mmCIF file of C-alpha atoms in Angstrom:
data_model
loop_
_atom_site.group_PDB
_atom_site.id
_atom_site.type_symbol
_atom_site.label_atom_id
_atom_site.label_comp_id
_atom_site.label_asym_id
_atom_site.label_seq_id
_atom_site.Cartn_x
_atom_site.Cartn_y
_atom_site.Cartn_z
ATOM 1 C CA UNK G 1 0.000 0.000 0.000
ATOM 2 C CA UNK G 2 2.877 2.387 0.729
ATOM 3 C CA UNK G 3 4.385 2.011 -2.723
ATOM 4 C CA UNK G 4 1.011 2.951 -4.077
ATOM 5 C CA UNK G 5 1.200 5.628 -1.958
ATOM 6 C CA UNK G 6 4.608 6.922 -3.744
ATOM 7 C CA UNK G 7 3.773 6.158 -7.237
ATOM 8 C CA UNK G 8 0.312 8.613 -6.729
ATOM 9 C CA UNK G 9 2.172 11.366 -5.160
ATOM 10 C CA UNK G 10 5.458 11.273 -7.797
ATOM 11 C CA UNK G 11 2.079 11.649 -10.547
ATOM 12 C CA UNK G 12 0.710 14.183 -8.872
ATOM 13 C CA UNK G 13 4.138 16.431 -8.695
ATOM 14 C CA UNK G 14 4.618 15.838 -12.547
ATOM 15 C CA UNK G 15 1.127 17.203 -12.815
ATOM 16 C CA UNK G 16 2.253 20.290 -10.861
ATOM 17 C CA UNK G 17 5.289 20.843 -12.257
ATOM 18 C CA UNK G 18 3.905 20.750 -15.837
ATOM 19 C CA UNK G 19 1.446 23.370 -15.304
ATOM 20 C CA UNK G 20 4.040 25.794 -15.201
ATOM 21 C CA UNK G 21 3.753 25.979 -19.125
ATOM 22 C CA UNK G 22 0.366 25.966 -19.905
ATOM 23 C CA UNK G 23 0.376 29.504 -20.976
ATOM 24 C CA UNK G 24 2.918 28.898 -23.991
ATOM 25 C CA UNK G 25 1.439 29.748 -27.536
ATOM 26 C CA UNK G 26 0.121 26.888 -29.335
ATOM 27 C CA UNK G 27 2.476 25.593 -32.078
ATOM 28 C CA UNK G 28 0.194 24.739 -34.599
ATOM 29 C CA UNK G 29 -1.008 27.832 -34.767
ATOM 30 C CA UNK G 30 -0.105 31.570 -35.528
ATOM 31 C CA UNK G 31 -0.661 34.575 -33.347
ATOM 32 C CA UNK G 32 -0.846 38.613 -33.820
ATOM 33 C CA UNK G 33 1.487 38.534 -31.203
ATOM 34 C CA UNK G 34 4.354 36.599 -33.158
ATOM 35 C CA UNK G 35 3.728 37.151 -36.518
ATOM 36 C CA UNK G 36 3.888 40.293 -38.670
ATOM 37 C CA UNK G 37 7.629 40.392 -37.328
ATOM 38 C CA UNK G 38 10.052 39.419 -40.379
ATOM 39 C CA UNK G 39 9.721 39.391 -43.799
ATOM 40 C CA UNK G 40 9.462 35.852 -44.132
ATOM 41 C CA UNK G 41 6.193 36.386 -42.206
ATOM 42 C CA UNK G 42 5.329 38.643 -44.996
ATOM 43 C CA UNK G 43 6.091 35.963 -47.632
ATOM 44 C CA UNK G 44 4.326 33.202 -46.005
ATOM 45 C CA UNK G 45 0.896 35.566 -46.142
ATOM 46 C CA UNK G 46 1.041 36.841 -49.397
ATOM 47 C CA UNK G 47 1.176 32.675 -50.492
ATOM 48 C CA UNK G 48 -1.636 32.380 -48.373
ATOM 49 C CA UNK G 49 -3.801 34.777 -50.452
ATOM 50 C CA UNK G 50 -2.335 33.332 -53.730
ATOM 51 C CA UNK G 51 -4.188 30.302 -53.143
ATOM 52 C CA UNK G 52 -7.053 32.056 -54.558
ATOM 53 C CA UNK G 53 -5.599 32.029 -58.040
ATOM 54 C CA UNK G 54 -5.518 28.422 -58.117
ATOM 55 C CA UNK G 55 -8.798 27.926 -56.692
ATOM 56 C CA UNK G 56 -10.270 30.284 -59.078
ATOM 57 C CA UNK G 57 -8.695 28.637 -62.290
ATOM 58 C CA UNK G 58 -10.698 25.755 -61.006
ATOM 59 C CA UNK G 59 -14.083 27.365 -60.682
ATOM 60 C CA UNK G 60 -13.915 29.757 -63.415
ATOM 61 C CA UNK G 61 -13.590 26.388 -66.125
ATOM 62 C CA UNK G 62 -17.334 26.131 -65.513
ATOM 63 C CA UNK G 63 -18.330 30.205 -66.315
ATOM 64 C CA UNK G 64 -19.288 29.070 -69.579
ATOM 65 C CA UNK G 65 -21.776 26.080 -68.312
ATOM 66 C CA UNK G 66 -23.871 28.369 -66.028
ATOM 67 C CA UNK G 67 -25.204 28.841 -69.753
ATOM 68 C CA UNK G 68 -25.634 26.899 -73.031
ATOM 69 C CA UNK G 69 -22.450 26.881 -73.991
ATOM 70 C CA UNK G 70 -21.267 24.058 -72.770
ATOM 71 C CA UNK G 71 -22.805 21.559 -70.994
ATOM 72 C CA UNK G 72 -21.562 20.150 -67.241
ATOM 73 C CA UNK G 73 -22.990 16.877 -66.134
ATOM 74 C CA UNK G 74 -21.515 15.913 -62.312
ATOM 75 C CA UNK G 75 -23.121 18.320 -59.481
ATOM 76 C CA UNK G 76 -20.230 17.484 -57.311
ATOM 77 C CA UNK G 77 -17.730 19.330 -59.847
ATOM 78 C CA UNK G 78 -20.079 22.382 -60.254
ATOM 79 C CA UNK G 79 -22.569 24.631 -58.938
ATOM 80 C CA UNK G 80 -23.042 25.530 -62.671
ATOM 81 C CA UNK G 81 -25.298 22.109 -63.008
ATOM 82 C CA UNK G 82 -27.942 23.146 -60.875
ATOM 83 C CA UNK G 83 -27.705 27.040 -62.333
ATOM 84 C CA UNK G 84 -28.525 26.001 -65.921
ATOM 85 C CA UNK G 85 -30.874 23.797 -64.892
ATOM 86 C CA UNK G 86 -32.813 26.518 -62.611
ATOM 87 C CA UNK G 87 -32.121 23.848 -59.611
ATOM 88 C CA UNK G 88 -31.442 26.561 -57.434
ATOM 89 C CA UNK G 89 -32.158 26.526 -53.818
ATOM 90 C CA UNK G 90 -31.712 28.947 -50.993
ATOM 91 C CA UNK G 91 -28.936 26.903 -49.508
ATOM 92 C CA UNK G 92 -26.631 26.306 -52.211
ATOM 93 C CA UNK G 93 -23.556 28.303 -52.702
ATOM 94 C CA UNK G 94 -21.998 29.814 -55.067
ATOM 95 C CA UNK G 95 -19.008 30.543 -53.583
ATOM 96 C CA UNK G 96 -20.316 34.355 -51.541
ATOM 97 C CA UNK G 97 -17.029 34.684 -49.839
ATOM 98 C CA UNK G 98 -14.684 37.099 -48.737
ATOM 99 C CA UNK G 99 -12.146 35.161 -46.998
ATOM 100 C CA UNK G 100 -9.874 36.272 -49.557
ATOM 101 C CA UNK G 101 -10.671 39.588 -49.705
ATOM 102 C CA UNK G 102 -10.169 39.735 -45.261
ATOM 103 C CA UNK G 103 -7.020 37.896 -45.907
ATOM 104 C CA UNK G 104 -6.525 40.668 -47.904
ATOM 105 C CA UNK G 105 -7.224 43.202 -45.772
ATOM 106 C CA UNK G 106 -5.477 42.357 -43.059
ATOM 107 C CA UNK G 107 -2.023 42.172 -45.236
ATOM 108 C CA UNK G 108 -2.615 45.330 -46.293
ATOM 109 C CA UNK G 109 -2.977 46.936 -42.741
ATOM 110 C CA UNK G 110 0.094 44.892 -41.019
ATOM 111 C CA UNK G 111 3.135 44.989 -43.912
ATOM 112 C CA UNK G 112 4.112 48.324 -42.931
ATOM 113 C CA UNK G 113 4.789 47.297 -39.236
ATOM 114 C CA UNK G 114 7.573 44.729 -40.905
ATOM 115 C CA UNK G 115 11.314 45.857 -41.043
ATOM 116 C CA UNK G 116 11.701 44.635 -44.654
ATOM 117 C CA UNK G 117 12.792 46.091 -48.085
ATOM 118 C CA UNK G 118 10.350 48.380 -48.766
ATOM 119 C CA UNK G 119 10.828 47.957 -52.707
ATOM 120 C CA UNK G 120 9.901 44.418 -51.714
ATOM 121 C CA UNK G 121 7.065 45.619 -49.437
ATOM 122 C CA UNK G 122 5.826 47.650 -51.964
ATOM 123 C CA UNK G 123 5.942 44.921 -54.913
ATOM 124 C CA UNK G 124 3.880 42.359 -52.177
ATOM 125 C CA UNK G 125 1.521 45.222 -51.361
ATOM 126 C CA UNK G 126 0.499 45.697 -55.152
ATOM 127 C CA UNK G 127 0.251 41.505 -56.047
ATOM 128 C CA UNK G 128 -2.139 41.536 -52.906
ATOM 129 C CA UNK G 129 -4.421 44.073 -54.267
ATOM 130 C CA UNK G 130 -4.356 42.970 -57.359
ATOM 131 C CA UNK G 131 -5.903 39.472 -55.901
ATOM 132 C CA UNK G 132 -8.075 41.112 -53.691
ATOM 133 C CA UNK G 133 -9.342 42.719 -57.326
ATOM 134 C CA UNK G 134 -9.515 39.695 -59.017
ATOM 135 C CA UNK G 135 -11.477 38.524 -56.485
ATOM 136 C CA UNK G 136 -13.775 41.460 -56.347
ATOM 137 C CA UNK G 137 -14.547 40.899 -60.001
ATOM 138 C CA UNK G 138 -15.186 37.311 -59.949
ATOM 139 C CA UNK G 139 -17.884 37.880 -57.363
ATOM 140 C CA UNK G 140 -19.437 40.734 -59.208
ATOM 141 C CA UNK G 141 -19.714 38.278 -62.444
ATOM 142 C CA UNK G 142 -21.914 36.461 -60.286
ATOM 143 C CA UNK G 143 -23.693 38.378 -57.807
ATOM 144 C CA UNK G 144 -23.691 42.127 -59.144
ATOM 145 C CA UNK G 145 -23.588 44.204 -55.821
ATOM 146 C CA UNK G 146 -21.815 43.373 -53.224
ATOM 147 C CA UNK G 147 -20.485 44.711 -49.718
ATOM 148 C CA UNK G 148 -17.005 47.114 -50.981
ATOM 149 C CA UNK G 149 -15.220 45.721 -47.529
ATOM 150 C CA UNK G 150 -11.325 47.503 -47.655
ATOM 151 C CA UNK G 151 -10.606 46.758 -43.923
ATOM 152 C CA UNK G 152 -10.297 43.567 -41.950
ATOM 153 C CA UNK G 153 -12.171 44.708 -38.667
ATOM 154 C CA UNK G 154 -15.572 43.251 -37.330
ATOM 155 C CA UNK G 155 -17.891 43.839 -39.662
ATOM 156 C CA UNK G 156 -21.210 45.598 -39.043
ATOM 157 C CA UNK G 157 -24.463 47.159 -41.014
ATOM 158 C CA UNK G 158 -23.036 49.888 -42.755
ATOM 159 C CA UNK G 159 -19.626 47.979 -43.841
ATOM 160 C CA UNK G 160 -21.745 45.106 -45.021
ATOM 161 C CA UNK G 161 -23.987 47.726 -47.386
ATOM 162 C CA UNK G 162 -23.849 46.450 -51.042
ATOM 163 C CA UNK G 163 -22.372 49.103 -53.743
ATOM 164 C CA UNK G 164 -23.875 48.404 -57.119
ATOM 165 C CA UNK G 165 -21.938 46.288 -59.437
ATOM 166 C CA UNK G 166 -20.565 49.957 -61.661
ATOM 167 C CA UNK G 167 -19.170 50.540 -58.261
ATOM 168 C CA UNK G 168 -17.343 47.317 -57.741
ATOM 169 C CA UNK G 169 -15.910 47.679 -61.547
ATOM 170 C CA UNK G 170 -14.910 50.989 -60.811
ATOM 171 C CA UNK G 171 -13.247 49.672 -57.866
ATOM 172 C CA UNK G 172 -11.437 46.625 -59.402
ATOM 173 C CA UNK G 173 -9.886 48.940 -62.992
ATOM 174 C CA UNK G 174 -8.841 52.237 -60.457
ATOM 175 C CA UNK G 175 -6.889 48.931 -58.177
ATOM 176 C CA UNK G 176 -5.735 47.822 -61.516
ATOM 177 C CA UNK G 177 -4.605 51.530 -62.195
ATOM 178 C CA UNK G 178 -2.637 52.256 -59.012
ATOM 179 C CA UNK G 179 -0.606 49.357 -59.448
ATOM 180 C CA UNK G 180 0.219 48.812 -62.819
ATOM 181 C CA UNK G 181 3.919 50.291 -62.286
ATOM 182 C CA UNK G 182 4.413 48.927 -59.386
ATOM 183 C CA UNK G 183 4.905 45.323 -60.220
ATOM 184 C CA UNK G 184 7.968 44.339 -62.709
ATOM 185 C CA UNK G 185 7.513 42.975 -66.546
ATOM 186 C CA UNK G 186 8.875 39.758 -65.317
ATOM 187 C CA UNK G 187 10.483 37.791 -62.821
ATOM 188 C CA UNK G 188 14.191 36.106 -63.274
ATOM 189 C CA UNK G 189 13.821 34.255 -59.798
ATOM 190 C CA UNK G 190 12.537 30.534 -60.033
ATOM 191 C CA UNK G 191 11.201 31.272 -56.853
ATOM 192 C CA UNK G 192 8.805 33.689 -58.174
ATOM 193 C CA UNK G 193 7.370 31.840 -60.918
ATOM 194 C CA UNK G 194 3.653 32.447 -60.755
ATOM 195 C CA UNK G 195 3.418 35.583 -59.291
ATOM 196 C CA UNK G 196 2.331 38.760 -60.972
ATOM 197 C CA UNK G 197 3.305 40.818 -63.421
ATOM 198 C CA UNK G 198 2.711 44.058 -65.123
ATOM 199 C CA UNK G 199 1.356 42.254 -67.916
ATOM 200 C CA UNK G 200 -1.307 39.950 -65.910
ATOM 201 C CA UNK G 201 -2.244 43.210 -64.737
ATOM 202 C CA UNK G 202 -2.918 44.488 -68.123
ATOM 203 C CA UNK G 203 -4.474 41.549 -69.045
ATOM 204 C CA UNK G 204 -7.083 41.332 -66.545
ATOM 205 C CA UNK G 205 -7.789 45.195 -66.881
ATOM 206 C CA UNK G 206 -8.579 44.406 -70.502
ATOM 207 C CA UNK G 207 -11.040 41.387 -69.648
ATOM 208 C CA UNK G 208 -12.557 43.503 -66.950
ATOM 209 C CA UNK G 209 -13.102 46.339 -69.478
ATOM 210 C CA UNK G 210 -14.204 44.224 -72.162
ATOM 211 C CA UNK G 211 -16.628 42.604 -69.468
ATOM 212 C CA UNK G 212 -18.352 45.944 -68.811
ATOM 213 C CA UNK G 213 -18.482 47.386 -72.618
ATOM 214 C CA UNK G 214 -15.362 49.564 -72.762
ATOM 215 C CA UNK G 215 -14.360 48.171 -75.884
ATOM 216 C CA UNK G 216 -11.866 51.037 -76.347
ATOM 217 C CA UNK G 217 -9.955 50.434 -72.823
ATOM 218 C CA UNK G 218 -10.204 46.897 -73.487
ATOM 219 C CA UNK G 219 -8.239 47.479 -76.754
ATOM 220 C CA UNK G 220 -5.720 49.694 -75.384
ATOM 221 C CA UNK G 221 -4.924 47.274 -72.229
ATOM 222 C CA UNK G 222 -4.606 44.319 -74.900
ATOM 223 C CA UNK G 223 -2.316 46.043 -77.553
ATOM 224 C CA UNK G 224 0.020 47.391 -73.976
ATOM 225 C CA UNK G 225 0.387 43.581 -73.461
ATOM 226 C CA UNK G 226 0.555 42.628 -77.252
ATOM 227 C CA UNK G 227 3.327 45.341 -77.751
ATOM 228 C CA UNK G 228 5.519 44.639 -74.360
ATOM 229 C CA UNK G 229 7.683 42.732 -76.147
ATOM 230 C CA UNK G 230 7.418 40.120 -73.567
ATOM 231 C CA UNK G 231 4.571 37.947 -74.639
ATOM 232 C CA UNK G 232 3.789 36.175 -77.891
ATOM 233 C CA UNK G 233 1.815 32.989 -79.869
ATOM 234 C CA UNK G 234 3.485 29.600 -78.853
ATOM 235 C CA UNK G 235 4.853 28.078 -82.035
ATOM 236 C CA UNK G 236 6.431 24.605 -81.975
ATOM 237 C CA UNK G 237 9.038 23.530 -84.765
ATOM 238 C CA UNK G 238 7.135 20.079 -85.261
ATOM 239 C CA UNK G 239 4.094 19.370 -86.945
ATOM 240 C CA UNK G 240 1.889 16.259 -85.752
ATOM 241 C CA UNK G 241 0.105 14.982 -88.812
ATOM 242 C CA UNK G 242 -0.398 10.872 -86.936
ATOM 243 C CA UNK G 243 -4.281 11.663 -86.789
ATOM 244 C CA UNK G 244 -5.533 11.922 -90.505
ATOM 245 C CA UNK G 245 -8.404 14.978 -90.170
ATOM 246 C CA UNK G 246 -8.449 14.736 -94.139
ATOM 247 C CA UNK G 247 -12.015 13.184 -94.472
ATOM 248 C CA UNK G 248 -13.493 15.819 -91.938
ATOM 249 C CA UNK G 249 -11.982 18.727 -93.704
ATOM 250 C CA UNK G 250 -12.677 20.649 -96.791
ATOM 251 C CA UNK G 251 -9.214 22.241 -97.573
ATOM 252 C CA UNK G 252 -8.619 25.011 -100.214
ATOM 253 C CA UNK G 253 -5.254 24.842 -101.089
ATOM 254 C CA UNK G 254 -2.094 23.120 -99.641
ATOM 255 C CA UNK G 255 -1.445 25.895 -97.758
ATOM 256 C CA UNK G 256 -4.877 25.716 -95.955
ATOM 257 C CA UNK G 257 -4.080 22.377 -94.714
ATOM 258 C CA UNK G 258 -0.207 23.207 -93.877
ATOM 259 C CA UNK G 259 -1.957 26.020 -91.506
ATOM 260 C CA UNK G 260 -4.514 23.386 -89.911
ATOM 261 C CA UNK G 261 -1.520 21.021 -88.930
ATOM 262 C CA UNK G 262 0.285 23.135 -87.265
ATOM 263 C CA UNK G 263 -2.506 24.943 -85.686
ATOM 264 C CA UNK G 264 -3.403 21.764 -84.144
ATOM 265 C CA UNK G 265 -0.174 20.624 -82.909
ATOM 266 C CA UNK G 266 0.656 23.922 -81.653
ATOM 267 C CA UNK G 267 -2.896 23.867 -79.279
ATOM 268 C CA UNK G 268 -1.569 20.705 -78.167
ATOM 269 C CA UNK G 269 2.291 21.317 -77.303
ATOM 270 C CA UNK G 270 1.361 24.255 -75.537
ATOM 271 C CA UNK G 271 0.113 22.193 -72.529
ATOM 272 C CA UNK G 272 2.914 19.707 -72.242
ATOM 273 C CA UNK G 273 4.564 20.128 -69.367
ATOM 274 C CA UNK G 274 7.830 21.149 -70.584
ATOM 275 C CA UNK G 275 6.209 23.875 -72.660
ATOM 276 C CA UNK G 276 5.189 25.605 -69.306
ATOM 277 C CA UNK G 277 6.312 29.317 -68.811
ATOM 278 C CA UNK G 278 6.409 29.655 -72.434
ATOM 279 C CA UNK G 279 6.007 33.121 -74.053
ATOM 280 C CA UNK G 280 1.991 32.307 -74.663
ATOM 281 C CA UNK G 281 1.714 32.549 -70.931
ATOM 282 C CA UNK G 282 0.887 35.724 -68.917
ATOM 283 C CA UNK G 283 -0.014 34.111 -65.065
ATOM 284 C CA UNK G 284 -0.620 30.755 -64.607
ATOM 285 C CA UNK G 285 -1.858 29.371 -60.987
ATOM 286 C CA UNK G 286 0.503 27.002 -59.726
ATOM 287 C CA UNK G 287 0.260 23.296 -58.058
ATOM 288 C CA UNK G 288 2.289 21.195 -55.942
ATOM 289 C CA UNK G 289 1.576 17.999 -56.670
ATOM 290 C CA UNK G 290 -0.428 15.652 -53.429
ATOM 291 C CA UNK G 291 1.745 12.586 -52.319
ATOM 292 C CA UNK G 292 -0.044 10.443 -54.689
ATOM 293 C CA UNK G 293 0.756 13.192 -57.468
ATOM 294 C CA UNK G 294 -2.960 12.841 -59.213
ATOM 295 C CA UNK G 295 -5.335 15.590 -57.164
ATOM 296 C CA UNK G 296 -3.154 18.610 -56.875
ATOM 297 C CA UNK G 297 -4.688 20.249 -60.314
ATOM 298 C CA UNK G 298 -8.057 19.386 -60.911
ATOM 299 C CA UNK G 299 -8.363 20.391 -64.294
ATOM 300 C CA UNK G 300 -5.806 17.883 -65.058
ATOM 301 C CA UNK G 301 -8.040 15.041 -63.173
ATOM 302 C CA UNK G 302 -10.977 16.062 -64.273
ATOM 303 C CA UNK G 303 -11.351 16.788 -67.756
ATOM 304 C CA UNK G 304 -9.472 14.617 -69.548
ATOM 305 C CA UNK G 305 -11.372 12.930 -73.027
ATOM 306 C CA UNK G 306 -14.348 10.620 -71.734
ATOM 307 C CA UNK G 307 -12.298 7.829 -73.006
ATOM 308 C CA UNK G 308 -9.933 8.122 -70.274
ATOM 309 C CA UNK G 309 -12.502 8.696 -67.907
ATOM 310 C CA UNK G 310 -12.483 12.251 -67.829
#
């Protein structure tokens, strides 16, 4: 009974003893207190609010089956099934968030506090607002007027006041505006492959104006990206000619069906892997591949030709 006695109390003083460090920050988690200190910390956010990009590459595939289009079968890929179909219920969701946008936000309001390049700073400032623009415009596309939130506070009745949709465009092209020179024509780190550019930020100015009838604007933005020097057609040096369109098509001339060859096998090398980056490409959204190396992208997974199960 005595050595009972012992092994309780020796339990009970561990007990004690450990309590002393209850009040240590969790480590799987992130404070105020410790972060917004280096400018790794600044780093680390910014990715954070680039996942968007590659989230929105995924949704945005389906714009054009919300009408007739195109035509999207599996209600589990899309909410654009149940949209063309008028299957719309109260509860479904089309993706009404601004977790970005607060993500956003609070970037915005805490970079300044970091003791960090300020070129740098100033570079991570503008790729975060032009996100937060992007997605600003995406839900516009699908919602019209929305709440203009620009601060990352608790939210109440007036902040939460929907701006008509001219107000949200406005918003998104003067973003666009104030930023445009702030961001270089490209990148020559590996590191910063995906980010953005001057040019993605003329290229989305020139969908959003083309979106909202400034045909003019549109064209301008489009010939500043067209002219930069940077950016051009992907052309490959071979020519696939192993599937035989001859019987489909009605050629002209020689020529005619020289230009349909290569058209083809150009649309196709352009998305082989080792033709990424190539001068065609103005931002893409990038994707680490999942430890089975299949679900990372799922474009990739998902629409491939029926016949291999796409």
């Amino acid at each position: 009974m005595e050595k009972i006695k012992i092994i309780l109390l020796s339990v009970s003083l561990a007990v004690v003893n450990g309590s002393c460090n209850l009040d240590r920050f969790p480590e799987d988690k992130i404070s105020e207190e410790t972060f917004w200190k280096t400018e790794k910390d600044a780093t680390l956010a910014l990715n954070g609010i680039y996942a968007y990009l590659s989230g929105a590459a995924y949704e945005n595939m389906y714009n054009d089956s919300y009408t007739d289009n195109s035509y999207a079968q599996y209600p589990w890929e899309t909410k654009a099934v149940a949209a063309s179909t008028g299957d719309i219920l109260p509860f479904t969701d089309f993706g009404y968030d601004f977790t970005t946008i607060r993500r956003v936000n609070t970037f915005l309001e805490n970079i300044d506090q970091i003791p960090m390049d300020k070129n740098l700073a100033k570079r991570y400032i503008a790729e975060a607002r032009f996100i937060r623009a992007f997605n600003y415009f995406d839900l516009s596309q699908y919602f019209g007027a929305l709440p203009l939130v620009q601060k990352s506070g608790k939210l109440d009745e007036t902040s939460l006041t929907p701006v008509s949709e001219a107000e949200i465009d406005n918003f998104v092209t003067s973003e666009l505006n104030a930023i445009e020179n702030e961001l270089p024509a490209f990148y020559t780190s590996g590191q910063d492959k995906g980010r953005i550019t001057k040019g993605a930020v003329l290229a989305f100015k020139a969908r959003v104006y083309l979106y909202t009838g400034k045909y003019k604007e549109a064209y301008e933005a489009a010939q500043s990206v067209m002219n930069s020097g940077i950016y051009g057609l992907f052309n490959t040096a071979s020519v696939d000619t192993s599937t035989d369109y001859d019987s489909f098509v009605t050629f002209t001339s020689a020529t005619d069906k020289d230009n349909f060859y290569k058209g083809l096998s150009n649309y196709q090398a352009l998305f082989w892997a080792k033709n990424e980056g190539s001068t065609e490409s103005i931002l893409e959204a990038q994707y680490v591949p999942d430890s089975k190396g299949i679900y990372s992208n799922y474009m990739t997974l998902l629409l491939l030709p029926n016949e291999e199960s796409g």
